[in-house]
XYZ file of C-alpha atoms in Angstrom:
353
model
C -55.198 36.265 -15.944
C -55.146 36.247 -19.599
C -57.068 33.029 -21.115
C -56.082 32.189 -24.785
C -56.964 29.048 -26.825
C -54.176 26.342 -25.908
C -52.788 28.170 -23.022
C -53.443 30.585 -19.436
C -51.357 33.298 -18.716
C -50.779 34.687 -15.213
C -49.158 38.211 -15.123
C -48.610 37.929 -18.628
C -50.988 39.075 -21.262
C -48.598 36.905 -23.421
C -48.333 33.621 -22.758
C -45.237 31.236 -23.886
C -46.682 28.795 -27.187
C -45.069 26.008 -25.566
C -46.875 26.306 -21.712
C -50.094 25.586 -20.514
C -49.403 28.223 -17.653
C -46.877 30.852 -17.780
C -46.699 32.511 -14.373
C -44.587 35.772 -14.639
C -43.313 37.729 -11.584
C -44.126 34.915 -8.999
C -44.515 31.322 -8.585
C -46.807 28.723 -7.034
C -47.814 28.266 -3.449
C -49.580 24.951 -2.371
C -50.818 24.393 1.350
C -52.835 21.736 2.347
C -52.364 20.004 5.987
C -53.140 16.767 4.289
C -51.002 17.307 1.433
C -51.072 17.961 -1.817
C -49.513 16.807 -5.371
C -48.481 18.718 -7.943
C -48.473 16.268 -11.064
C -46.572 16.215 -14.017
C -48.512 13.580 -16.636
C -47.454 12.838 -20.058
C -48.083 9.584 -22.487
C -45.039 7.302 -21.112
C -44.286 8.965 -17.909
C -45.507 11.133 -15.229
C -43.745 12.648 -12.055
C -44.610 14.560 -9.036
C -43.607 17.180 -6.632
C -45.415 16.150 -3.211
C -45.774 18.762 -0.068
C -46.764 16.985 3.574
C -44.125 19.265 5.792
C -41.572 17.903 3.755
C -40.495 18.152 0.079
C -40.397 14.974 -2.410
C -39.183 15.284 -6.200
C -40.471 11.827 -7.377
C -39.886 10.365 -10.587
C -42.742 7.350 -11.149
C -42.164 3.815 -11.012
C -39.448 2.641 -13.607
C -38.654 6.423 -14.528
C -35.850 8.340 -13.968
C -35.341 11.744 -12.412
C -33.109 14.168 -14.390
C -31.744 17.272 -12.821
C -29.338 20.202 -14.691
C -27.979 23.193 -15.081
C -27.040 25.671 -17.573
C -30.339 24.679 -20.059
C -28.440 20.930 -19.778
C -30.705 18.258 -18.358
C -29.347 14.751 -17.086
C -26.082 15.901 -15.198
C -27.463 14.198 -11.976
C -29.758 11.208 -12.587
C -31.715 9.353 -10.010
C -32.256 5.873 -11.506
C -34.052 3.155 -8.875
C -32.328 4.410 -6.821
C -28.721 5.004 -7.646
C -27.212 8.756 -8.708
C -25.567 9.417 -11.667
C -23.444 12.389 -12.026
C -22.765 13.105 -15.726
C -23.978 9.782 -15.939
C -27.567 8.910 -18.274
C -27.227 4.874 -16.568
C -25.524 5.049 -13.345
C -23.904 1.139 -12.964
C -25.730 -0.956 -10.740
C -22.438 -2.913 -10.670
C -21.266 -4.048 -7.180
C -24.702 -2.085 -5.989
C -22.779 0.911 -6.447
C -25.464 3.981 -4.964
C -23.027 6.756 -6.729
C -21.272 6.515 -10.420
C -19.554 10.072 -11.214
C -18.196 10.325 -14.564
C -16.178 12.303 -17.132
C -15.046 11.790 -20.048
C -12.045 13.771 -20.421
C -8.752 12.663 -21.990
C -6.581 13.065 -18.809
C -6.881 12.186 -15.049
C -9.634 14.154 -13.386
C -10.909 14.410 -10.267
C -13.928 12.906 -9.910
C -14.920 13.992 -6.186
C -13.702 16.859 -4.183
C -13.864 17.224 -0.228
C -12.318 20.490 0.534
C -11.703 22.458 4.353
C -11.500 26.196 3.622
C -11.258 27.330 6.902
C -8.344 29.980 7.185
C -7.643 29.821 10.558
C -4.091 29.089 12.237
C -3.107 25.796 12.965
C -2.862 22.413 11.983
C -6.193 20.834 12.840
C -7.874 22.070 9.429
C -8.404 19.015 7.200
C -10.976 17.068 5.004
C -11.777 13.929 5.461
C -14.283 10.444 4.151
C -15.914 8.328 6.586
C -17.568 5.468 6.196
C -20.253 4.284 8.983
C -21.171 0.606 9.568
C -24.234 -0.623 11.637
C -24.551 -3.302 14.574
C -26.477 -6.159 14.109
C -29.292 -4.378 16.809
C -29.039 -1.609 14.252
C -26.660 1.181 16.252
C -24.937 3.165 13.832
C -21.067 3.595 13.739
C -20.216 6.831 11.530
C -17.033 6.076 11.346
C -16.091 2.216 11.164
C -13.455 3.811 8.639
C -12.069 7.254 7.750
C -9.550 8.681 5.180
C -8.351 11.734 6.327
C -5.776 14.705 4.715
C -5.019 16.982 7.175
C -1.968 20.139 7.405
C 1.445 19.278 8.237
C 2.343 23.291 9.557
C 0.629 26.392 9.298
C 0.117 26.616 6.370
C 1.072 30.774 5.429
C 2.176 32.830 2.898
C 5.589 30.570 2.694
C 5.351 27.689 0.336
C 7.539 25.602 1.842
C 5.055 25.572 4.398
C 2.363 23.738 2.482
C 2.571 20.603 3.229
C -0.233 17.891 3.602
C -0.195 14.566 5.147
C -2.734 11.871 4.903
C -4.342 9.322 7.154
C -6.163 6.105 7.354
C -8.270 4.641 9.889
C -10.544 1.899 11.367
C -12.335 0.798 14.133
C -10.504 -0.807 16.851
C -12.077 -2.412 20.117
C -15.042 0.480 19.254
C -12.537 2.909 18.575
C -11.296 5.020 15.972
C -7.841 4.716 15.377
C -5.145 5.955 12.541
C -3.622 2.877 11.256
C -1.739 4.391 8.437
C 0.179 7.799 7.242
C 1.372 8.436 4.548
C 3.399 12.335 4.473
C 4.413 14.784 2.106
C 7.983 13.946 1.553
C 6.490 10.081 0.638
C 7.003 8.607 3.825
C 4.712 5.740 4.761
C 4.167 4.482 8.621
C 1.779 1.522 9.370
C 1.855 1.771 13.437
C 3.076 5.109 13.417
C 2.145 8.688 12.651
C 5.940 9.716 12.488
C 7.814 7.691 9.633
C 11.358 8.229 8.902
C 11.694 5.774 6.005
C 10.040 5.240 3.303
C 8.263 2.458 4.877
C 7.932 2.767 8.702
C 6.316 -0.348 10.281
C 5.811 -0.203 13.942
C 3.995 -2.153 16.443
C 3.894 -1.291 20.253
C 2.956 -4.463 21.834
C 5.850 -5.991 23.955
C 5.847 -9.476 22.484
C 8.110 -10.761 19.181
C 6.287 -10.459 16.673
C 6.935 -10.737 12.909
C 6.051 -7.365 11.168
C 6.364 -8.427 7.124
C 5.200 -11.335 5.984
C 6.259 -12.015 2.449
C 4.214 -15.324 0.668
C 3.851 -16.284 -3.121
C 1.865 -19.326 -4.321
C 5.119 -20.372 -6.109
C 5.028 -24.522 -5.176
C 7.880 -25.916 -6.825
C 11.411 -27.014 -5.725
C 13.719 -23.448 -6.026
C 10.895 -21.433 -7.044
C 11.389 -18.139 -4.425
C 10.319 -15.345 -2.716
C 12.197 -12.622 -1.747
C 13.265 -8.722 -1.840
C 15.549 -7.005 -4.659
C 17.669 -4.053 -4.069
C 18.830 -1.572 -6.791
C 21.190 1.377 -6.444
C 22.956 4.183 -8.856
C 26.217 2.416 -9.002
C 25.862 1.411 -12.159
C 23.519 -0.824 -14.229
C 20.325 -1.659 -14.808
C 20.182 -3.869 -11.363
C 19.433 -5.422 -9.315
C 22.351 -5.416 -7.606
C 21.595 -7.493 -4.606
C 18.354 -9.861 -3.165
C 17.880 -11.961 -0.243
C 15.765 -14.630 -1.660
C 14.104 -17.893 0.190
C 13.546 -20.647 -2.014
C 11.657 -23.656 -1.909
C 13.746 -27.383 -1.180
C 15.573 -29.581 -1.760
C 13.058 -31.514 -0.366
C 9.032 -30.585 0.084
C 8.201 -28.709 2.714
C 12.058 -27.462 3.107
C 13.937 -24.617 2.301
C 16.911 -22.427 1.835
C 17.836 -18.718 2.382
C 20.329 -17.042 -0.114
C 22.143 -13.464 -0.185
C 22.573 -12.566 -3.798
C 24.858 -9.789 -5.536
C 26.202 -8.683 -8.831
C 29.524 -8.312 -10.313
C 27.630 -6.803 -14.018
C 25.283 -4.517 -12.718
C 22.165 -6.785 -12.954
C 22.985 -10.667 -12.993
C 22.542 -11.970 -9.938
C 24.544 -14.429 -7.958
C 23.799 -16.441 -4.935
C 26.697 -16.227 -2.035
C 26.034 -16.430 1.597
C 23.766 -19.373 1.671
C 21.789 -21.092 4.854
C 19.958 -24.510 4.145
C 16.865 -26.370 6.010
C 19.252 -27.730 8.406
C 21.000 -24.599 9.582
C 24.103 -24.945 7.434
C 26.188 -22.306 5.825
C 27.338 -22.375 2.392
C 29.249 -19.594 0.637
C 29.782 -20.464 -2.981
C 27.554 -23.269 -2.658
C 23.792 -23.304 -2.428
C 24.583 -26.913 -0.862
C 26.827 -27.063 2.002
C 27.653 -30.481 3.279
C 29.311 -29.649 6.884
C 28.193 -27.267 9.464
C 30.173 -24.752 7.122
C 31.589 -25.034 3.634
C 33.725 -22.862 1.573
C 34.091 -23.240 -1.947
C 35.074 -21.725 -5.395
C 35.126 -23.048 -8.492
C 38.188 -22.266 -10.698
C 41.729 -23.761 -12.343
C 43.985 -22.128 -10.025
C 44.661 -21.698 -5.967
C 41.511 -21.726 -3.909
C 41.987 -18.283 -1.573
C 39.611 -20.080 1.332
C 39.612 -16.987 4.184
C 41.602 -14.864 6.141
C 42.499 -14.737 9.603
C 43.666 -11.087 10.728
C 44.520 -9.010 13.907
C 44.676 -5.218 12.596
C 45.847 -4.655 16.249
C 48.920 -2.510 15.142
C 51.684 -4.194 17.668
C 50.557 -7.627 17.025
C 49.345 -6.721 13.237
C 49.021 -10.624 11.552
C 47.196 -12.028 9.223
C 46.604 -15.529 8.336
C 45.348 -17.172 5.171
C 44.052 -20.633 4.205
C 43.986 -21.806 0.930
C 44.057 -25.106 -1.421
C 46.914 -24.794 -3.869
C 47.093 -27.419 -7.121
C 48.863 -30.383 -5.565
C 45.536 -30.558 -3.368
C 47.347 -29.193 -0.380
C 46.416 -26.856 2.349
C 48.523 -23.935 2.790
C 48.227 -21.402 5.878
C 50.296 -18.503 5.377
C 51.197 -15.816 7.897
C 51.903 -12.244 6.159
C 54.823 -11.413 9.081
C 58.141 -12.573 9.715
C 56.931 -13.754 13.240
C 54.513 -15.712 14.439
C 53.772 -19.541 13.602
C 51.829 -22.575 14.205
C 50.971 -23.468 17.823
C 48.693 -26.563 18.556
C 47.318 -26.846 22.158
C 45.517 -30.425 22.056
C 43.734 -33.025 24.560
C 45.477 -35.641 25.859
C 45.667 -37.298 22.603
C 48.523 -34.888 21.206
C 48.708 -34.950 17.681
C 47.875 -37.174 14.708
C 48.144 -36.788 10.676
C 46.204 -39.690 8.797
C 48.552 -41.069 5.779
C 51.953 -39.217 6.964
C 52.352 -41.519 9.750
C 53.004 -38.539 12.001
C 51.663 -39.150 15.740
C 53.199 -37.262 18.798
């Protein structure tokens, strides 16, 4: 070894300014069946690499442990405990164990899990579990897992690359897929073959409701519902089927609603708390009501047999004097009244039979 003033070289006859020790062409060996530190002691902080049949990189109490690459320190920190990954402070937020950061000015990804197998097949995939202990302390790998897995074989044809991914949970102490979403967007809950957009399945044998729609919304016609929008034209929506809330507390009221602009929407087909329908009224006042509002004859419904030898069809309206006026559209056909016992009565034209 070569011994100079401030530092020792070992294999070196020129040892680096800045090092106590410079080792060149080997490194350090230390046995000892008890174990033995090496320690690394400076004014604030001290660290140490520890050897007892295993190996322990320790940062002191209240220090932090900085690891790099590339002559850059600090790209993984150990910090009390949680790991920072291009992070100086990893956040102890939520007790978080891992914080992985970039600060690029786009969407990164942040973690990768990758299968490279090249095999054949289907079965290649990468996946996240997450494991969950018993109260005795047995360990469950995989309470949870997030899974992306092949759809085909995935060769040199790139139609054939397709991916589809999976969620899962225990069940009754069993893994089981709950949810799949595939690569053309479909998404089953229930089912690992969707053929909608959203596939909800359930294979018990009982009724069951499978959506549940709910909104905090507590005041009288305040709703919930679904919207519908199509390419016909307009900004929609062009139709709904809304539930709202009265008339009274703790009633309410189901409405179909569509559009004659493109986007305004306008209730129709209407069934209240009691079971009544309503179209063009929101509040029917018989088992079924019909009604329009305008200045003119009030086209009511239609009675029709497209039957092509008896082809009729029937109308009922309210014309201006008030009255009501059934119209056939062929020259045959009429009125026939098959009564009770009673026969036939009209209130105010003094008509009995």
């Amino acid at each position: 070894p070569a011994i100079f003033l401030n530092s020792v070289g070992i294999g070196t006859a020129s040892p680096s300014g800045s090092a106590k020790l410079h080792i060149n062409g080997g490194g350090i060996i230390i046995e000892n069946s008890s174990g033995t530190e090496l320690l690394f002691n400076g004014a604030s902080n001290n660290a140490n690499i520890t050897s007892d049949g295993h190996f322990y990189l320790l940062a002191k109490t209240g220090k932090k442990l900085y690891l790099g690459s590339n002559n850059v320190d600090g790209q993984i920190v150990m910090n009390d405990g949680h790991v920072g990954i291009n992070e100086s402070s990893p956040s102890t937020t939520n007790s978080n164990i891992l914080e992985v950061k970039s600060s690029a000015n786009t969407t990164t990804s942040a973690i990768r899990i990758t299968n490279k197998d090249t095999s054949a097949g289907t079965d290649q995939g990468a996946a996240l579990d997450f494991g969950l202990s018993r109260n005795s302390g047995a360990f469950k790998p995989q309470a949870g897992k997030i899974a992306v897995r092949r759809a085909l074989d995935w060769t040199a044809d790139d139609a054939n690359i397709d991916a589809f991914m999976t969620f899962s949970v225990y069940e009754n102490n069993a893994l089981s897929e709950k949810m799949r979403i595939n690569a053309n967007g479909n998404v089953g809950i229930g089912t690992d073959s969707p053929n909608v957009k959203l596939h909800l399945y359930d294979s018990t044998i009982n009724s069951l409701d499978l959506l549940h729609l709910e909104t905090a919304a507590d005041s009288v016609d305040d709703y919930v519902g679904i919207k519908f929008t199509s390419g016909v034209g307009g900004s929609g929506p062009h139709a709904a089927i809304r539930v709202y809330g009265g008339p009274a507390s703790g009633d309410s009221y189901m409405s179909l609603l569509t559009t004659s602009d493109g986007g305004t929407l306008t209730q129709g087909l209407t069934q209240i708390h009691n079971g009544w329908l309503g179209i063009g009224t929101t509040s029917p006042v018989r088992v079924l009501e019909l009604s329009a509002d305008t200045n003119s004859t009030v086209d009511l419904f239609r009675l029709t047999n497209a039957d092509t030898t008896y082809a009729q069809t029937v109308d009922f309206s309210l014309d201006t004097n008030k009255d009501l006026v059934i119209a056939g559209s062929s020259g045959n056909g009429g009125l026939h009244f098959n009564m009770g016992s009673r026969g036939y009565f009209f209130s105010n034209g003094n008509v009995g039979i």
